[in-house]
């Protein structure tokens, strides 16, 4: 606390995250970057999420970031444990969140260090309206790729009609897309109505935002960024991953610093240290994706059939889907854990490929560390990310499901073999290393993302 009092800040940003691990991580990392550049940061999350956080001890940057909470209407128990519908939760969050966010802004305005800017997750557009009432500029932060944002915005504007009828979709700044390449809320229209409204609703007031910040880097999505920049003040500021894996400018910045799951990282590292370079397939489907029982069994049997070693993250909520006796029968070749430090695993030389749901954070992390991917997308933006992974950036392959939508064990085994043993794997690894270098250059001093963050701060100070 004494450090905060001694520092002279250029400005004060309130950074407001959607309450899930995949959204907290990039916004928290962006907060660290702002803090390093002399901006005071107050990170805001919900009261329930705050109570469930595991705070890391390795990141000194978090010592100077303040943490505040607001209500989503479910402060004592999480809405998921209560069986609340997604729509009911989002309605409650908007109502309780609007009131408590306004109260927080009022409190901070009287604190001697009033808020100069509200950075808010695009999944929740309503904080911008609150900020404007207080005369505070707002920066919307898109946690997904610009390609996905561009698709959703075309739906929002009525330029991409639903349900889909064409076999090929052409959008500016993007390669030709098949319906299966689009986010699941569009390709399987009507499947998740509340989430559909959530992702399309991101754009309801985006024209009023003072900045549009995107968790990507310019070189990765150059054409679509240029297109979006014709309409909005877009600034690419990613990839927002801990400094150890990119520029090393933040001391001891080895992880994001906050986890909603308890990690088994020590066990993972000890196990990986026993294996040679590029010999282990790492499998994780992130913090939210849920595989069906049959898909989980086919994945497990594919791992069992494969020649190499594997490290598989199975969240506690998914553990019952693992086939009986699988863990005991594969102890010689595999390790199954409930959670781990994904960046630490991906950075380990023993890891030769990443079998993933293609969530955007996982995609950026793997790309930034030069690890080729096997994509098994599940829902939301993941099919679009998988399209870019395979056909645009050429850093991975996409496992092919059967007519029932299941990736069978033979396909799992084939994909692992193709990357770990085949000529294709060498080519993909070479491409992945190229993108790793470009990600590094983007965040280096004077790089595209670093420059955009500086420009954001400069315009903020001048207001």
Short mmCIF file of C-alpha atoms in Angstrom, two decimals:
data_model
loop_
_atom_site.label_atom_id
_atom_site.label_comp_id
_atom_site.label_asym_id
_atom_site.label_seq_id
_atom_site.Cartn_x
_atom_site.Cartn_y
_atom_site.Cartn_z
CA UNK A 1 0.00 0.00 0.00
CA UNK A 2 2.91 2.36 0.71
CA UNK A 3 4.13 1.88 -2.88
CA UNK A 4 0.78 3.11 -4.18
CA UNK A 5 0.90 6.23 -2.00
CA UNK A 6 4.45 7.09 -3.08
CA UNK A 7 3.83 6.73 -6.82
CA UNK A 8 2.64 9.61 -8.96
CA UNK A 9 0.18 8.32 -11.53
CA UNK A 10 -0.53 9.73 -14.98
CA UNK A 11 -4.20 8.74 -14.81
CA UNK A 12 -6.62 6.32 -13.13
CA UNK A 13 -8.37 3.53 -15.06
CA UNK A 14 -11.20 1.43 -13.71
CA UNK A 15 -10.97 -1.96 -15.45
CA UNK A 16 -14.18 -4.02 -15.36
CA UNK A 17 -14.14 -7.70 -16.35
CA UNK A 18 -16.83 -10.18 -17.26
CA UNK A 19 -16.72 -12.70 -14.37
CA UNK A 20 -15.11 -15.75 -15.98
CA UNK A 21 -11.52 -16.98 -16.12
CA UNK A 22 -11.17 -16.48 -19.88
CA UNK A 23 -12.18 -12.82 -19.60
CA UNK A 24 -10.41 -11.97 -16.35
CA UNK A 25 -7.02 -13.13 -17.66
CA UNK A 26 -6.54 -10.71 -20.61
CA UNK A 27 -8.03 -7.72 -18.78
CA UNK A 28 -5.87 -8.40 -15.73
CA UNK A 29 -2.78 -8.62 -17.92
CA UNK A 30 -3.71 -5.37 -19.66
CA UNK A 31 -4.06 -3.82 -16.20
CA UNK A 32 -0.48 -4.84 -15.39
CA UNK A 33 0.75 -3.16 -18.57
CA UNK A 34 -1.08 0.06 -17.73
CA UNK A 35 0.31 -0.03 -14.21
CA UNK A 36 3.85 -0.47 -15.52
CA UNK A 37 3.41 2.57 -17.74
CA UNK A 38 2.36 4.80 -14.83
CA UNK A 39 -1.43 4.47 -14.86
CA UNK A 40 -3.22 3.67 -11.62
CA UNK A 41 -5.52 0.69 -12.11
CA UNK A 42 -8.52 -0.45 -10.11
CA UNK A 43 -9.71 -3.88 -11.22
CA UNK A 44 -13.40 -4.61 -10.71
CA UNK A 45 -15.10 -7.99 -10.49
CA UNK A 46 -18.16 -9.43 -8.79
CA UNK A 47 -18.32 -10.12 -5.06
CA UNK A 48 -18.86 -13.83 -5.56
CA UNK A 49 -15.96 -14.23 -8.00
CA UNK A 50 -13.71 -12.32 -5.60
CA UNK A 51 -14.47 -14.87 -2.88
CA UNK A 52 -13.56 -17.81 -5.14
CA UNK A 53 -10.27 -16.44 -6.47
CA UNK A 54 -6.95 -18.20 -5.93
CA UNK A 55 -4.44 -15.35 -5.93
CA UNK A 56 -0.99 -16.16 -7.24
CA UNK A 57 2.07 -15.20 -5.24
CA UNK A 58 4.56 -14.84 -8.11
CA UNK A 59 3.45 -11.53 -9.64
CA UNK A 60 4.65 -8.38 -7.89
CA UNK A 61 2.75 -6.25 -10.42
CA UNK A 62 -0.49 -7.17 -8.65
CA UNK A 63 0.77 -5.46 -5.49
CA UNK A 64 0.02 -2.05 -7.01
CA UNK A 65 -3.33 -2.88 -8.63
CA UNK A 66 -6.33 -2.12 -6.45
CA UNK A 67 -9.28 -4.53 -6.41
CA UNK A 68 -12.92 -3.52 -5.96
CA UNK A 69 -16.14 -5.50 -6.24
CA UNK A 70 -19.70 -4.90 -7.37
CA UNK A 71 -22.82 -7.04 -7.19
CA UNK A 72 -24.31 -9.26 -9.87
CA UNK A 73 -27.26 -10.09 -7.62
CA UNK A 74 -25.73 -13.38 -6.45
CA UNK A 75 -23.11 -12.37 -3.90
CA UNK A 76 -23.24 -15.38 -1.59
CA UNK A 77 -23.67 -18.24 -4.05
CA UNK A 78 -22.79 -18.37 -7.73
CA UNK A 79 -25.67 -18.25 -10.16
CA UNK A 80 -24.60 -21.53 -11.78
CA UNK A 81 -24.79 -23.44 -8.50
CA UNK A 82 -28.29 -22.07 -7.96
CA UNK A 83 -29.46 -23.27 -11.36
CA UNK A 84 -30.25 -19.76 -12.61
CA UNK A 85 -30.74 -19.41 -16.37
CA UNK A 86 -28.19 -17.45 -18.39
CA UNK A 87 -30.76 -14.81 -19.34
CA UNK A 88 -31.93 -14.38 -15.74
CA UNK A 89 -28.33 -13.98 -14.62
CA UNK A 90 -27.48 -11.40 -17.27
CA UNK A 91 -30.62 -9.42 -16.40
CA UNK A 92 -29.71 -9.53 -12.70
CA UNK A 93 -26.11 -8.55 -13.44
CA UNK A 94 -27.19 -5.53 -15.43
CA UNK A 95 -29.64 -4.36 -12.76
CA UNK A 96 -27.47 -4.94 -9.67
CA UNK A 97 -24.25 -4.16 -11.49
CA UNK A 98 -25.44 -0.80 -12.83
CA UNK A 99 -26.41 0.34 -9.35
CA UNK A 100 -23.28 -0.86 -7.55
CA UNK A 101 -20.92 0.30 -10.32
CA UNK A 102 -22.43 3.80 -10.06
CA UNK A 103 -21.94 3.66 -6.29
CA UNK A 104 -18.30 2.63 -6.78
CA UNK A 105 -17.63 5.46 -9.23
CA UNK A 106 -19.19 7.91 -6.80
CA UNK A 107 -17.01 6.58 -3.97
CA UNK A 108 -13.85 6.84 -6.05
CA UNK A 109 -14.74 10.37 -7.22
CA UNK A 110 -14.49 11.45 -3.58
CA UNK A 111 -11.32 9.49 -2.85
CA UNK A 112 -8.76 12.01 -4.04
CA UNK A 113 -7.98 9.84 -7.07
CA UNK A 114 -11.07 9.98 -9.30
CA UNK A 115 -11.46 7.68 -12.29
CA UNK A 116 -10.27 9.08 -15.63
CA UNK A 117 -11.39 6.18 -17.83
CA UNK A 118 -13.52 3.05 -17.61
CA UNK A 119 -12.16 0.03 -19.51
CA UNK A 120 -14.95 -2.52 -19.74
CA UNK A 121 -15.40 -5.99 -21.21
CA UNK A 122 -17.38 -5.90 -24.45
CA UNK A 123 -19.65 -8.67 -23.16
CA UNK A 124 -21.19 -6.01 -20.88
CA UNK A 125 -21.95 -2.82 -22.86
CA UNK A 126 -24.00 -1.20 -20.09
CA UNK A 127 -21.00 0.08 -18.04
CA UNK A 128 -20.35 2.62 -20.82
CA UNK A 129 -23.73 4.22 -20.16
CA UNK A 130 -22.86 4.50 -16.45
CA UNK A 131 -19.48 6.05 -17.27
CA UNK A 132 -21.02 8.63 -19.59
CA UNK A 133 -23.40 9.73 -16.82
CA UNK A 134 -20.32 10.50 -14.72
CA UNK A 135 -18.60 12.28 -17.61
CA UNK A 136 -15.95 9.57 -17.83
CA UNK A 137 -14.63 8.30 -21.20
CA UNK A 138 -14.98 4.60 -21.91
CA UNK A 139 -12.79 2.04 -23.66
CA UNK A 140 -14.48 -1.17 -24.77
CA UNK A 141 -12.19 -4.22 -24.55
CA UNK A 142 -12.90 -7.09 -26.95
CA UNK A 143 -11.49 -10.34 -25.56
CA UNK A 144 -12.16 -12.35 -28.74
CA UNK A 145 -10.47 -12.13 -32.13
CA UNK A 146 -11.14 -9.25 -34.52
CA UNK A 147 -12.32 -11.82 -37.07
CA UNK A 148 -15.04 -13.01 -34.70
CA UNK A 149 -15.93 -9.43 -33.72
CA UNK A 150 -16.29 -8.56 -37.40
CA UNK A 151 -18.66 -11.49 -37.98
CA UNK A 152 -20.85 -10.57 -35.01
CA UNK A 153 -20.98 -6.93 -36.04
CA UNK A 154 -22.19 -7.88 -39.52
CA UNK A 155 -25.03 -9.79 -37.87
CA UNK A 156 -25.74 -6.82 -35.60
CA UNK A 157 -26.01 -4.51 -38.61
CA UNK A 158 -28.22 -6.92 -40.53
CA UNK A 159 -25.55 -7.44 -43.19
CA UNK A 160 -25.24 -11.15 -42.43
CA UNK A 161 -28.71 -12.67 -42.43
CA UNK A 162 -29.77 -15.50 -40.14
CA UNK A 163 -30.50 -18.31 -40.40
CA UNK A 164 -27.67 -18.89 -42.87
CA UNK A 165 -28.67 -19.93 -46.39
CA UNK A 166 -25.44 -19.57 -48.41
CA UNK A 167 -22.77 -22.26 -48.60
CA UNK A 168 -20.02 -19.62 -48.67
CA UNK A 169 -19.87 -16.38 -46.67
CA UNK A 170 -17.77 -13.44 -47.84
CA UNK A 171 -16.99 -10.69 -45.35
CA UNK A 172 -14.54 -7.79 -45.78
CA UNK A 173 -11.03 -8.42 -44.52
CA UNK A 174 -11.63 -12.16 -44.15
CA UNK A 175 -11.10 -15.34 -46.19
CA UNK A 176 -14.13 -17.15 -47.65
CA UNK A 177 -15.98 -18.94 -44.85
CA UNK A 178 -18.28 -21.95 -44.75
CA UNK A 179 -21.21 -21.92 -42.33
CA UNK A 180 -19.33 -24.38 -40.09
CA UNK A 181 -16.49 -21.82 -39.78
CA UNK A 182 -18.78 -19.29 -38.11
CA UNK A 183 -19.37 -19.06 -34.35
CA UNK A 184 -21.81 -21.71 -33.16
CA UNK A 185 -24.43 -19.13 -32.17
CA UNK A 186 -24.74 -18.37 -35.90
CA UNK A 187 -24.10 -21.74 -37.56
CA UNK A 188 -26.48 -23.44 -35.13
CA UNK A 189 -28.89 -20.53 -34.98
CA UNK A 190 -31.25 -20.62 -32.01
CA UNK A 191 -29.11 -23.05 -29.98
CA UNK A 192 -28.12 -20.58 -27.26
CA UNK A 193 -30.47 -17.58 -27.47
CA UNK A 194 -29.19 -15.83 -24.34
CA UNK A 195 -25.55 -16.09 -25.43
CA UNK A 196 -26.50 -15.01 -28.95
CA UNK A 197 -28.03 -11.84 -27.53
CA UNK A 198 -24.92 -11.38 -25.39
CA UNK A 199 -22.39 -11.50 -28.25
CA UNK A 200 -24.49 -9.43 -30.65
CA UNK A 201 -25.31 -6.97 -27.88
CA UNK A 202 -21.63 -6.09 -27.62
CA UNK A 203 -22.19 -3.64 -30.45
CA UNK A 204 -25.31 -1.86 -29.19
CA UNK A 205 -23.37 1.26 -28.11
CA UNK A 206 -19.86 0.61 -29.42
CA UNK A 207 -20.07 3.76 -31.59
CA UNK A 208 -20.17 5.80 -28.36
CA UNK A 209 -16.95 4.28 -26.99
CA UNK A 210 -13.90 6.53 -26.98
CA UNK A 211 -11.54 3.64 -27.71
CA UNK A 212 -11.97 0.11 -29.06
CA UNK A 213 -9.26 -2.14 -27.62
CA UNK A 214 -8.72 -5.62 -29.08
CA UNK A 215 -6.79 -8.51 -27.56
CA UNK A 216 -4.84 -9.37 -30.70
CA UNK A 217 -1.87 -7.91 -32.55
CA UNK A 218 -1.96 -6.09 -35.83
CA UNK A 219 0.26 -8.48 -37.80
CA UNK A 220 -1.97 -11.42 -36.88
CA UNK A 221 -5.23 -9.96 -38.25
CA UNK A 222 -4.03 -7.11 -40.44
CA UNK A 223 -6.78 -7.09 -43.05
CA UNK A 224 -9.75 -7.34 -40.71
CA UNK A 225 -8.22 -4.79 -38.31
CA UNK A 226 -7.83 -2.34 -41.19
CA UNK A 227 -11.48 -2.87 -42.10
CA UNK A 228 -12.73 -2.31 -38.55
CA UNK A 229 -10.53 0.76 -38.16
CA UNK A 230 -12.58 2.47 -40.89
CA UNK A 231 -15.50 2.71 -38.44
CA UNK A 232 -14.07 2.62 -34.92
CA UNK A 233 -10.95 3.91 -33.10
CA UNK A 234 -9.46 0.40 -33.00
CA UNK A 235 -6.23 -0.31 -31.12
CA UNK A 236 -4.73 -3.80 -31.02
CA UNK A 237 -3.02 -4.26 -27.64
CA UNK A 238 -2.30 -8.01 -27.45
CA UNK A 239 -1.40 -10.68 -26.98
CA UNK A 240 -2.05 -9.96 -23.31
CA UNK A 241 -0.17 -12.83 -21.69
CA UNK A 242 2.32 -12.72 -18.78
CA UNK A 243 5.55 -10.93 -19.52
CA UNK A 244 7.84 -13.91 -18.89
CA UNK A 245 6.61 -15.49 -22.12
CA UNK A 246 6.96 -12.39 -24.30
CA UNK A 247 9.03 -9.33 -23.35
CA UNK A 248 10.22 -9.96 -19.76
CA UNK A 249 9.53 -6.34 -18.85
CA UNK A 250 7.42 -7.10 -15.78
CA UNK A 251 9.34 -8.55 -12.85
CA UNK A 252 8.26 -12.06 -11.79
CA UNK A 253 5.27 -11.96 -14.17
CA UNK A 254 5.00 -15.73 -14.61
CA UNK A 255 1.22 -16.10 -14.52
CA UNK A 256 -1.91 -14.03 -14.76
CA UNK A 257 -2.06 -13.86 -10.98
CA UNK A 258 -5.67 -14.88 -10.34
CA UNK A 259 -7.21 -18.33 -10.83
CA UNK A 260 -10.73 -19.62 -10.33
CA UNK A 261 -9.38 -23.20 -10.29
CA UNK A 262 -6.78 -24.79 -8.01
CA UNK A 263 -3.68 -25.73 -9.99
CA UNK A 264 -1.58 -28.92 -10.05
CA UNK A 265 1.34 -27.15 -11.76
CA UNK A 266 4.09 -28.62 -9.57
CA UNK A 267 3.04 -32.15 -10.46
CA UNK A 268 2.86 -31.21 -14.15
CA UNK A 269 6.34 -29.70 -14.23
CA UNK A 270 7.89 -32.61 -12.36
CA UNK A 271 6.29 -35.02 -14.82
CA UNK A 272 7.21 -33.02 -17.93
CA UNK A 273 10.84 -32.77 -16.79
CA UNK A 274 11.11 -36.53 -17.22
CA UNK A 275 10.33 -36.45 -20.94
CA UNK A 276 12.36 -35.43 -24.02
CA UNK A 277 11.71 -32.51 -26.33
CA UNK A 278 8.47 -32.49 -28.37
CA UNK A 279 7.37 -35.85 -26.97
CA UNK A 280 4.20 -34.90 -25.06
CA UNK A 281 0.75 -34.01 -26.34
CA UNK A 282 -0.95 -31.49 -24.04
CA UNK A 283 -4.76 -31.57 -23.93
CA UNK A 284 -7.00 -28.94 -22.38
CA UNK A 285 -10.45 -27.58 -23.22
CA UNK A 286 -10.24 -24.45 -21.10
CA UNK A 287 -12.32 -23.23 -18.21
CA UNK A 288 -15.81 -23.48 -19.70
CA UNK A 289 -16.13 -25.97 -22.59
CA UNK A 290 -17.96 -29.20 -21.76
CA UNK A 291 -17.42 -32.33 -23.79
CA UNK A 292 -20.23 -34.85 -24.11
CA UNK A 293 -19.80 -38.28 -22.53
CA UNK A 294 -19.22 -40.00 -25.86
CA UNK A 295 -16.71 -37.39 -27.04
CA UNK A 296 -14.79 -37.64 -23.77
CA UNK A 297 -14.57 -41.42 -24.12
CA UNK A 298 -13.39 -41.22 -27.75
CA UNK A 299 -10.76 -38.64 -26.83
CA UNK A 300 -9.51 -40.81 -23.97
CA UNK A 301 -9.27 -43.89 -26.17
CA UNK A 302 -7.51 -41.91 -28.89
CA UNK A 303 -4.90 -40.78 -26.36
CA UNK A 304 -4.51 -44.36 -25.21
CA UNK A 305 -3.98 -45.53 -28.81
CA UNK A 306 -1.39 -42.85 -29.62
CA UNK A 307 2.29 -43.72 -29.49
CA UNK A 308 3.42 -40.72 -27.48
CA UNK A 309 2.95 -39.37 -23.97
CA UNK A 310 0.12 -37.07 -22.95
CA UNK A 311 -0.77 -34.52 -20.27
CA UNK A 312 -4.54 -34.09 -20.01
CA UNK A 313 -6.34 -31.39 -18.03
CA UNK A 314 -9.78 -32.58 -16.93
CA UNK A 315 -11.65 -30.13 -14.74
CA UNK A 316 -13.24 -31.61 -11.62
CA UNK A 317 -16.69 -30.98 -13.08
CA UNK A 318 -15.75 -33.16 -16.08
CA UNK A 319 -13.89 -35.94 -14.27
CA UNK A 320 -16.85 -38.36 -14.11
CA UNK A 321 -16.82 -38.56 -17.93
CA UNK A 322 -13.35 -40.12 -18.06
CA UNK A 323 -13.67 -43.86 -18.82
CA UNK A 324 -13.42 -46.17 -15.83
CA UNK A 325 -9.85 -47.35 -15.09
CA UNK A 326 -8.44 -45.10 -17.85
CA UNK A 327 -6.08 -43.25 -15.49
CA UNK A 328 -4.80 -46.48 -13.93
CA UNK A 329 -4.31 -48.12 -17.32
CA UNK A 330 -2.31 -45.20 -18.76
CA UNK A 331 -0.03 -44.28 -15.85
CA UNK A 332 3.05 -45.28 -17.89
CA UNK A 333 2.31 -42.83 -20.70
CA UNK A 334 0.02 -40.12 -19.35
CA UNK A 335 -0.83 -37.74 -16.55
CA UNK A 336 -4.34 -36.44 -15.85
CA UNK A 337 -4.71 -33.31 -13.69
CA UNK A 338 -7.64 -31.08 -12.77
CA UNK A 339 -5.93 -27.77 -13.65
CA UNK A 340 -2.46 -26.38 -14.34
CA UNK A 341 -0.57 -23.28 -15.41
CA UNK A 342 -1.17 -23.61 -19.14
CA UNK A 343 1.53 -21.12 -20.09
CA UNK A 344 4.11 -22.94 -18.01
CA UNK A 345 3.15 -26.21 -19.70
CA UNK A 346 3.15 -24.77 -23.23
CA UNK A 347 6.57 -23.20 -22.61
CA UNK A 348 8.06 -26.56 -21.61
CA UNK A 349 10.24 -28.11 -24.32
CA UNK A 350 8.68 -31.55 -23.79
CA UNK A 351 5.33 -30.35 -25.20
CA UNK A 352 5.08 -31.07 -28.92
CA UNK A 353 1.45 -30.22 -29.64
CA UNK A 354 -1.64 -28.77 -27.99
CA UNK A 355 -5.04 -30.46 -28.43
CA UNK A 356 -7.44 -27.63 -27.77
CA UNK A 357 -10.99 -26.33 -28.04
CA UNK A 358 -9.49 -23.28 -29.83
CA UNK A 359 -10.62 -20.71 -27.29
CA UNK A 360 -9.05 -17.35 -28.08
CA UNK A 361 -6.84 -17.20 -24.97
CA UNK A 362 -5.53 -20.72 -25.61
CA UNK A 363 -4.95 -19.88 -29.27
CA UNK A 364 -2.95 -16.74 -28.44
CA UNK A 365 -0.95 -18.52 -25.75
CA UNK A 366 -0.02 -21.41 -28.02
CA UNK A 367 0.81 -19.09 -30.90
CA UNK A 368 2.94 -16.86 -28.65
CA UNK A 369 4.93 -19.89 -27.50
CA UNK A 370 5.32 -21.55 -30.90
CA UNK A 371 3.33 -24.73 -30.16
CA UNK A 372 1.32 -26.29 -33.05
CA UNK A 373 -2.32 -27.13 -32.39
CA UNK A 374 -4.91 -29.81 -32.98
CA UNK A 375 -8.27 -28.07 -32.99
CA UNK A 376 -11.41 -29.73 -31.64
CA UNK A 377 -13.73 -26.70 -31.40
CA UNK A 378 -16.85 -27.05 -29.26
CA UNK A 379 -18.95 -23.89 -29.46
CA UNK A 380 -19.02 -20.04 -29.47
CA UNK A 381 -16.02 -18.49 -31.36
CA UNK A 382 -13.93 -21.67 -31.48
CA UNK A 383 -14.80 -22.83 -35.01
CA UNK A 384 -13.72 -19.47 -36.45
CA UNK A 385 -10.46 -19.62 -34.51
CA UNK A 386 -9.92 -23.16 -35.79
CA UNK A 387 -10.42 -21.96 -39.38
CA UNK A 388 -7.70 -19.33 -38.95
CA UNK A 389 -5.39 -21.77 -37.14
CA UNK A 390 -5.57 -24.22 -40.03
CA UNK A 391 -5.98 -22.11 -43.17
CA UNK A 392 -4.74 -18.58 -42.44
CA UNK A 393 -1.92 -18.83 -39.91
CA UNK A 394 -1.20 -22.49 -40.76
CA UNK A 395 -0.12 -23.39 -37.23
CA UNK A 396 -2.30 -26.43 -36.72
CA UNK A 397 -4.83 -28.91 -38.00
CA UNK A 398 -8.51 -29.43 -37.28
CA UNK A 399 -9.71 -32.86 -36.18
CA UNK A 400 -12.56 -34.01 -38.39
CA UNK A 401 -15.77 -35.13 -36.64
CA UNK A 402 -18.00 -37.85 -38.04
CA UNK A 403 -21.61 -37.41 -39.17
CA UNK A 404 -22.70 -37.39 -35.52
CA UNK A 405 -20.32 -34.54 -34.70
CA UNK A 406 -17.96 -36.76 -32.70
CA UNK A 407 -14.17 -36.79 -33.23
CA UNK A 408 -13.47 -40.51 -33.04
CA UNK A 409 -10.49 -42.19 -31.39
CA UNK A 410 -8.80 -43.02 -34.70
CA UNK A 411 -8.95 -39.38 -35.75
CA UNK A 412 -7.50 -38.27 -32.42
CA UNK A 413 -4.64 -40.73 -32.81
CA UNK A 414 -4.09 -39.68 -36.44
CA UNK A 415 -3.92 -35.95 -35.61
CA UNK A 416 -1.41 -36.50 -32.81
CA UNK A 417 0.73 -38.66 -35.08
CA UNK A 418 0.62 -36.14 -37.93
CA UNK A 419 2.00 -33.34 -35.74
CA UNK A 420 4.33 -35.32 -33.48
CA UNK A 421 5.84 -37.64 -36.07
CA UNK A 422 5.04 -36.53 -39.61
CA UNK A 423 6.57 -34.02 -42.02
CA UNK A 424 3.46 -31.87 -41.58
CA UNK A 425 4.37 -31.36 -37.95
CA UNK A 426 7.73 -29.83 -38.85
CA UNK A 427 6.04 -27.37 -41.20
CA UNK A 428 3.42 -26.39 -38.62
CA UNK A 429 6.08 -25.98 -35.93
CA UNK A 430 8.08 -23.73 -38.25
CA UNK A 431 5.03 -21.55 -38.90
CA UNK A 432 4.21 -21.45 -35.20
CA UNK A 433 7.71 -20.21 -34.41
CA UNK A 434 7.30 -17.48 -37.03
CA UNK A 435 4.16 -16.22 -35.32
CA UNK A 436 5.87 -16.49 -31.96
CA UNK A 437 8.53 -14.06 -33.21
CA UNK A 438 5.88 -11.66 -34.54
CA UNK A 439 3.97 -11.75 -31.25
CA UNK A 440 7.20 -10.94 -29.43
CA UNK A 441 7.90 -8.00 -31.74
CA UNK A 442 4.36 -6.64 -31.30
CA UNK A 443 4.79 -6.23 -27.55
CA UNK A 444 8.45 -5.16 -27.60
CA UNK A 445 9.07 -1.47 -26.97
CA UNK A 446 7.91 0.37 -30.08
CA UNK A 447 6.09 -2.68 -31.45
CA UNK A 448 2.57 -2.36 -32.82
CA UNK A 449 0.77 -3.31 -29.60
CA UNK A 450 3.15 -1.45 -27.28
CA UNK A 451 2.81 1.67 -29.42
CA UNK A 452 -0.99 1.43 -29.34
CA UNK A 453 -1.01 1.19 -25.53
CA UNK A 454 1.22 4.28 -25.34
CA UNK A 455 -1.12 6.16 -27.68
CA UNK A 456 -4.12 5.11 -25.59
CA UNK A 457 -2.45 6.48 -22.46
CA UNK A 458 -1.37 9.70 -24.19
CA UNK A 459 -4.86 10.50 -25.45
CA UNK A 460 -6.28 9.62 -22.03
CA UNK A 461 -3.95 12.08 -20.30
CA UNK A 462 -4.87 14.86 -22.72
CA UNK A 463 -8.60 14.56 -22.01
#
